[in-house]
N, CA, C and O atoms as a DFTB+ gen file, in Angstrom:
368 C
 N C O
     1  1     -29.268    -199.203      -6.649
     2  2     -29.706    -198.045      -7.398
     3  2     -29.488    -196.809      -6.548
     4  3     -29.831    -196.703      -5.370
     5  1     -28.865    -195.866      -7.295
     6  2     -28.588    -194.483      -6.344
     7  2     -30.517    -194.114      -6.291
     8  3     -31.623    -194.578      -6.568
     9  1     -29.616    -192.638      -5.565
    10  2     -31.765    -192.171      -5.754
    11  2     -31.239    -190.765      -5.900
    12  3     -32.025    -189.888      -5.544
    13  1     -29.994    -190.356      -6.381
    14  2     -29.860    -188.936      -7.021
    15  2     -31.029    -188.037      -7.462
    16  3     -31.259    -186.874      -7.129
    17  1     -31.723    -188.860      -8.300
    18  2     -32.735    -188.429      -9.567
    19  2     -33.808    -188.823      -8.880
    20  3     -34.859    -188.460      -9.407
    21  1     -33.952    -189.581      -7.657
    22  2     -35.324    -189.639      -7.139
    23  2     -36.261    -188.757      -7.528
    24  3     -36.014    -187.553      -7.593
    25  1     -37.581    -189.336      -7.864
    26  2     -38.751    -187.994      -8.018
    27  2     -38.181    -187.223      -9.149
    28  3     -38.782    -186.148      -9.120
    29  1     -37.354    -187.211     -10.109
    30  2     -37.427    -187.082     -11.341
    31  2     -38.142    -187.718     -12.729
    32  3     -38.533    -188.878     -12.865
    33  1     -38.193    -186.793     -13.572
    34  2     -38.532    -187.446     -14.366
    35  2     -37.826    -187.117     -16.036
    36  3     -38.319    -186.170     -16.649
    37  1     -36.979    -187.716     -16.535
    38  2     -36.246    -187.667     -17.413
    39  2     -36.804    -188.052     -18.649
    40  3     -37.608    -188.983     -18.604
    41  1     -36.459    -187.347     -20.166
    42  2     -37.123    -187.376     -21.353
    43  2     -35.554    -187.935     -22.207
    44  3     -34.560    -187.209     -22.183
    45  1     -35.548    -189.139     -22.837
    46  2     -34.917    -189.710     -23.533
    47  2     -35.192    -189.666     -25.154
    48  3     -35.984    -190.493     -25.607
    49  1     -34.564    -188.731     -26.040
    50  2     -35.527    -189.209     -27.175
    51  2     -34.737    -189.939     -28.505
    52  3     -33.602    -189.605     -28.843
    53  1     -35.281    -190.659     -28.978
    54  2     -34.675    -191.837     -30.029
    55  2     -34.685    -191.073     -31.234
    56  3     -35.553    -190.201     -31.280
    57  1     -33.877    -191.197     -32.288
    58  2     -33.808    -190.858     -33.575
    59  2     -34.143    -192.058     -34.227
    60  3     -33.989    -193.188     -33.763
    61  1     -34.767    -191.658     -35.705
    62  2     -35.699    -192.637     -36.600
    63  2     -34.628    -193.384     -37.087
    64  3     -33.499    -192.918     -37.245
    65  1     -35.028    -194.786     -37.382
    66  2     -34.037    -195.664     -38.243
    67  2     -34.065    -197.012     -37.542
    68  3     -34.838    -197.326     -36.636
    69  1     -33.199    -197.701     -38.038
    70  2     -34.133    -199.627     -37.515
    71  2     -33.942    -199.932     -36.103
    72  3     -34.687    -200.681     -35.472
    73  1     -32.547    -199.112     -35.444
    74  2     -32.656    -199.479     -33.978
    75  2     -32.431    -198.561     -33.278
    76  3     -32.295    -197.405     -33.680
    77  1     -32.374    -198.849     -32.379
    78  2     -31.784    -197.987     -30.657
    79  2     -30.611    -198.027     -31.106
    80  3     -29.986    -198.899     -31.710
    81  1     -30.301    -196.761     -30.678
    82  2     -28.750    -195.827     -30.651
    83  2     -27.943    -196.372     -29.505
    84  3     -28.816    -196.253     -28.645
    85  1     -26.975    -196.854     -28.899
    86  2     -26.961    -197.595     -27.815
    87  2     -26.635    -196.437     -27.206
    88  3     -27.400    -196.191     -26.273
    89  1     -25.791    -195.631     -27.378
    90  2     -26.004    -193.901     -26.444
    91  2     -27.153    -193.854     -25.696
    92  3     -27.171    -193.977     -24.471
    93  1     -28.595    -193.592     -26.747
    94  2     -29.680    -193.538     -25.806
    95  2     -29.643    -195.254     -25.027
    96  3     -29.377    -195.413     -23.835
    97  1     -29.777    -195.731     -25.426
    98  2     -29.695    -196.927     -24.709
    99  2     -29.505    -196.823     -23.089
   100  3     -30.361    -196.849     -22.204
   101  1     -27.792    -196.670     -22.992
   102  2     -27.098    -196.382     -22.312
   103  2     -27.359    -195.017     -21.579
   104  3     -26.842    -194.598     -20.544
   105  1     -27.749    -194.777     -21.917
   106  2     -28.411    -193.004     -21.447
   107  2     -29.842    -193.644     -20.321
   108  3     -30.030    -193.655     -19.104
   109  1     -30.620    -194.118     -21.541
   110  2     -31.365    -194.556     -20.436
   111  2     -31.530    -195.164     -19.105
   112  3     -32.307    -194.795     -18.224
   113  1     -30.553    -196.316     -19.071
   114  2     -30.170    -197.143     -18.433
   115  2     -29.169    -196.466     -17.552
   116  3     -29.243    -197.126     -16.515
   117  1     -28.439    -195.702     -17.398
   118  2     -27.730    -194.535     -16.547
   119  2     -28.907    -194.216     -15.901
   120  3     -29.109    -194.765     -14.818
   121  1     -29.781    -193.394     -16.364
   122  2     -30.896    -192.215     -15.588
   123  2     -32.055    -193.151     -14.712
   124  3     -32.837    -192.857     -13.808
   125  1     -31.851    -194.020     -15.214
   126  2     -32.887    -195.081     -14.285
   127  2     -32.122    -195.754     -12.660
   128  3     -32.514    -195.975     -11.514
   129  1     -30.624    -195.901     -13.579
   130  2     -30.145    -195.799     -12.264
   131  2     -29.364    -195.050     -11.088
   132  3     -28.579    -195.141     -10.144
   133  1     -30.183    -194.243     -11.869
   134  2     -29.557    -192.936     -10.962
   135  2     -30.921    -192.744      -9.868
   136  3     -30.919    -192.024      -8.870
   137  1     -32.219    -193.710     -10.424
   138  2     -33.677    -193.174      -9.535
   139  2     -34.494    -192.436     -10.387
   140  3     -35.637    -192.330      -9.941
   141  1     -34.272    -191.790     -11.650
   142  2     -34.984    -191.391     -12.080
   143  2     -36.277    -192.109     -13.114
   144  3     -36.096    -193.007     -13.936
   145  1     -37.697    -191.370     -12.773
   146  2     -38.519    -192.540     -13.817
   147  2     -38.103    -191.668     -15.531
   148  3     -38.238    -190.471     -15.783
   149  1     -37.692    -192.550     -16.272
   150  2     -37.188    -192.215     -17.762
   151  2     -38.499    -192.183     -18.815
   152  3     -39.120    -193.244     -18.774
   153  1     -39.013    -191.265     -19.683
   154  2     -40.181    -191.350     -20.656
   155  2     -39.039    -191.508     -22.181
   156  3     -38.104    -190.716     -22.302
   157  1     -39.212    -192.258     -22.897
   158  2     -38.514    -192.657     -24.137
   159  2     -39.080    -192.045     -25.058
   160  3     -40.213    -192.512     -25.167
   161  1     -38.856    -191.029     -25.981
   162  2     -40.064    -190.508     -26.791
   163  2     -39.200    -191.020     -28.209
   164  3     -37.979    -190.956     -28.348
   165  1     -40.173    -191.531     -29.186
   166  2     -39.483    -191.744     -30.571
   167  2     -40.752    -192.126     -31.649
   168  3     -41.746    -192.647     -31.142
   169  1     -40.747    -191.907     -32.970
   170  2     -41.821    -192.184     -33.321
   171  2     -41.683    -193.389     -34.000
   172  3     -42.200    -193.297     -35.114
   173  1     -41.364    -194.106     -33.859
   174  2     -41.225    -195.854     -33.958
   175  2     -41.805    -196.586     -32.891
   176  3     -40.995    -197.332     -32.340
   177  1     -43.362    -196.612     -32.262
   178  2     -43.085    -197.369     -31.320
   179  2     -42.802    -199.132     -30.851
   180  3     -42.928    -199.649     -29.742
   181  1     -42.447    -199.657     -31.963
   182  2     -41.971    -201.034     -31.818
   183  2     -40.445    -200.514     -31.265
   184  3     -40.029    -200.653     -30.115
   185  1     -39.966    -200.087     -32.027
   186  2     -38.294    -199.577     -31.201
   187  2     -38.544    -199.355     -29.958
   188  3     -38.099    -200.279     -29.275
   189  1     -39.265    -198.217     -29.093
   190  2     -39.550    -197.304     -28.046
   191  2     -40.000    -198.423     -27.358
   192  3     -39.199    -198.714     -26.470
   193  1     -41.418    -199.528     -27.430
   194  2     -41.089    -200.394     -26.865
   195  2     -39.861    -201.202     -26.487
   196  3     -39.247    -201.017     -25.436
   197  1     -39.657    -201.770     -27.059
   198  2     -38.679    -202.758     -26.931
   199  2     -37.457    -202.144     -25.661
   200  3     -37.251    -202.652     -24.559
   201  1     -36.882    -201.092     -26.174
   202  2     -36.147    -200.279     -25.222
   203  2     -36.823    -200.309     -23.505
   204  3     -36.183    -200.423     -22.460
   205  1     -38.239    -200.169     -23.682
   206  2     -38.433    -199.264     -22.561
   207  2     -38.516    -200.857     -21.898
   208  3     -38.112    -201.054     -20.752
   209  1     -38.940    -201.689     -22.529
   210  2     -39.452    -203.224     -21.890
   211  2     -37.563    -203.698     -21.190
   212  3     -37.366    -204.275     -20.121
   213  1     -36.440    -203.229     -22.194
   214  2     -35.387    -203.173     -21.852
   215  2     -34.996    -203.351     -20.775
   216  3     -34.531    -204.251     -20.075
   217  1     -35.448    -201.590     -20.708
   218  2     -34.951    -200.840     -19.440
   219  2     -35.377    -200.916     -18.474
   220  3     -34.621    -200.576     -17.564
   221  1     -36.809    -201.395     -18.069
   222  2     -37.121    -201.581     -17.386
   223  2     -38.536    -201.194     -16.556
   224  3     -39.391    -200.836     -17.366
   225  1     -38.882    -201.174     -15.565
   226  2     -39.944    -201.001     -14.715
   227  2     -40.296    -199.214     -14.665
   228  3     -41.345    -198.570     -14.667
   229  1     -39.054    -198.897     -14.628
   230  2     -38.830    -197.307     -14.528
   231  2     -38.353    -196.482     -15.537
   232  3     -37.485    -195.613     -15.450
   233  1     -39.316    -197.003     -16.972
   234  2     -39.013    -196.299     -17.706
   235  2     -40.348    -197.366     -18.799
   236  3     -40.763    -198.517     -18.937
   237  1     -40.595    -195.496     -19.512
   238  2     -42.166    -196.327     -20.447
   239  2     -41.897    -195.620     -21.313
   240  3     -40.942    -194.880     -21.076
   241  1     -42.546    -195.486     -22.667
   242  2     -42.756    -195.233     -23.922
   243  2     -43.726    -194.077     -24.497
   244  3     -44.935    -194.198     -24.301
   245  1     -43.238    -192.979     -25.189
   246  2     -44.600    -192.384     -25.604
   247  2     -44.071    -192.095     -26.903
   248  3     -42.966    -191.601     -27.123
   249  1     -45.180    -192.531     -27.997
   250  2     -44.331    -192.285     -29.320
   251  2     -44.918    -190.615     -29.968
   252  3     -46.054    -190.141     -29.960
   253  1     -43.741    -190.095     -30.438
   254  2     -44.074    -188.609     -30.763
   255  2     -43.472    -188.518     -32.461
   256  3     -42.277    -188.812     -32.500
   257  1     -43.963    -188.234     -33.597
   258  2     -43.744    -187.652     -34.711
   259  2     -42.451    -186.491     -34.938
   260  3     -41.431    -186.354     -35.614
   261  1     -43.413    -185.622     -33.660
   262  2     -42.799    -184.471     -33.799
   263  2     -42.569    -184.046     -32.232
   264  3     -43.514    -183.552     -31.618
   265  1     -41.625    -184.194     -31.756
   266  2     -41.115    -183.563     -29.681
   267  2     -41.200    -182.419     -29.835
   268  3     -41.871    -181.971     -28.905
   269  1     -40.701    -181.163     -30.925
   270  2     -41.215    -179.963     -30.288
   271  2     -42.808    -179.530     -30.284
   272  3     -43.273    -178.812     -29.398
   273  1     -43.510    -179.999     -31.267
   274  2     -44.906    -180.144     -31.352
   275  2     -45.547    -180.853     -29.812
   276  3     -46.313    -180.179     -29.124
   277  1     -45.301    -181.693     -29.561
   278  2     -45.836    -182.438     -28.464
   279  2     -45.625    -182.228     -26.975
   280  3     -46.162    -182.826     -26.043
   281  1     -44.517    -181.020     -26.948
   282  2     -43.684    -180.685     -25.602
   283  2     -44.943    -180.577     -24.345
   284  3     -44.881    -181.185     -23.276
   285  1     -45.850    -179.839     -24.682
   286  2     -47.079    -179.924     -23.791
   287  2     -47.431    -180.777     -23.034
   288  3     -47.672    -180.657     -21.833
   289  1     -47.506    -182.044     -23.926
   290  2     -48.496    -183.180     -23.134
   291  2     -46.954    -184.166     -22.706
   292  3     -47.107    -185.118     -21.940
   293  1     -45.769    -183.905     -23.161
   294  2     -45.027    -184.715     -22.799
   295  2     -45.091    -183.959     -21.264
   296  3     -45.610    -184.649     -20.385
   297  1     -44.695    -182.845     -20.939
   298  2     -44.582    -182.059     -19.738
   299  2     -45.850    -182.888     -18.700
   300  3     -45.700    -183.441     -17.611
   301  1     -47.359    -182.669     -19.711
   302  2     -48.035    -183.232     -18.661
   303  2     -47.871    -184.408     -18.005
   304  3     -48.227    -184.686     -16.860
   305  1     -47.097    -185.338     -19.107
   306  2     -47.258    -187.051     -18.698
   307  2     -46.007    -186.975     -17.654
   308  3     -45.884    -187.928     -16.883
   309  1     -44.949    -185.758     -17.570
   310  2     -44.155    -185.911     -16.837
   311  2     -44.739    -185.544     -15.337
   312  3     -44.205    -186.002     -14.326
   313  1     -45.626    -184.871     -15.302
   314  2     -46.201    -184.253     -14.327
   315  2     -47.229    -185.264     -13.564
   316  3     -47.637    -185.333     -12.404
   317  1     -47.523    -186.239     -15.104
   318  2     -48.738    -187.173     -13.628
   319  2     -47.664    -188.269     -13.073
   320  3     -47.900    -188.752     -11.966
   321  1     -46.401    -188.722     -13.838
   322  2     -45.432    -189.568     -13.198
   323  2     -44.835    -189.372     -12.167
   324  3     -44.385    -190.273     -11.459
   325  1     -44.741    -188.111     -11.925
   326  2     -43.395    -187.436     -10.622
   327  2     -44.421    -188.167      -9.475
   328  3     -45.647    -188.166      -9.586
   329  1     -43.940    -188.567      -8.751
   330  2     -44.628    -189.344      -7.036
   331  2     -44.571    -190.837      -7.244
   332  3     -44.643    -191.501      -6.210
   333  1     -44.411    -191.741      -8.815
   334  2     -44.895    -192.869      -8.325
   335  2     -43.346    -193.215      -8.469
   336  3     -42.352    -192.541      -8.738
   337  1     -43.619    -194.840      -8.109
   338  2     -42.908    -195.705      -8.173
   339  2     -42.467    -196.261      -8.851
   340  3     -41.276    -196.438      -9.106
   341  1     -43.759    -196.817      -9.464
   342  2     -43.552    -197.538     -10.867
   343  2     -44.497    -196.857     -11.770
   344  3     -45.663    -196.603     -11.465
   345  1     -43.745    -196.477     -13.286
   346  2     -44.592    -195.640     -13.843
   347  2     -45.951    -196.256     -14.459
   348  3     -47.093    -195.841     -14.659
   349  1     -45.532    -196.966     -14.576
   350  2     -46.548    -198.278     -15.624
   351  2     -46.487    -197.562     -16.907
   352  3     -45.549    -196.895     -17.344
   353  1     -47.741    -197.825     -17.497
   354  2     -48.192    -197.340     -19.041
   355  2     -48.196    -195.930     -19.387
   356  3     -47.880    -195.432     -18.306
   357  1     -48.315    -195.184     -20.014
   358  2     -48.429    -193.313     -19.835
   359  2     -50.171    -193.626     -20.285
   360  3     -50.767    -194.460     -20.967
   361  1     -50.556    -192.341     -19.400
   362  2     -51.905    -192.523     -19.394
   363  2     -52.864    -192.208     -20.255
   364  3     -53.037    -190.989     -20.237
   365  1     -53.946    -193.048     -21.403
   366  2     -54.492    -192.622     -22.102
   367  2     -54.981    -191.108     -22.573
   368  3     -55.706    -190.972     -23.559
């Protein structure tokens, strides 16, 4: 894994419909290995799971309706992720 993107934190977001776009897919799976921790935003979260369980350790799920509505708290969840390792869950 490079560490380009180390201590980043990258916003992936899914469009509605039965699956993963493999673009984002592949998008994701790029930015993770570039070092960066990846947040998947989509409002499907059986899709958004599945992806993030995918992708991996370094990359989690937050399901959003609406991303420009939500930009706030996505910023925050990006803000409590930057330092770790492993992101785990986004935080209640």
């Amino acid at each position: 894994m490079s560490s380009r993107l180390s201590g980043r934190v990258a916003f992936v977001t899914l469009g509605e419909g039965a699956g993963v776009d493999v673009r984002s897919e592949a998008l994701a799976r790029a930015l993770v290995g570039e070092g960066a921790l990846v947040v998947l935003v989509a409002p499907d979260p059986e899709v958004g799971g599945r992806l993030a369980e995918a992708v991996g350790a370094r990359a989690v799920f937050c399901t959003s309706d609406d991303v420009e509505a939500d930009a706030s708290a996505l910023v925050a969840l990006a803000d409590d992720l930057v330092g770790r390792d492993d992101p785990g869950p986004p935080p209640a």
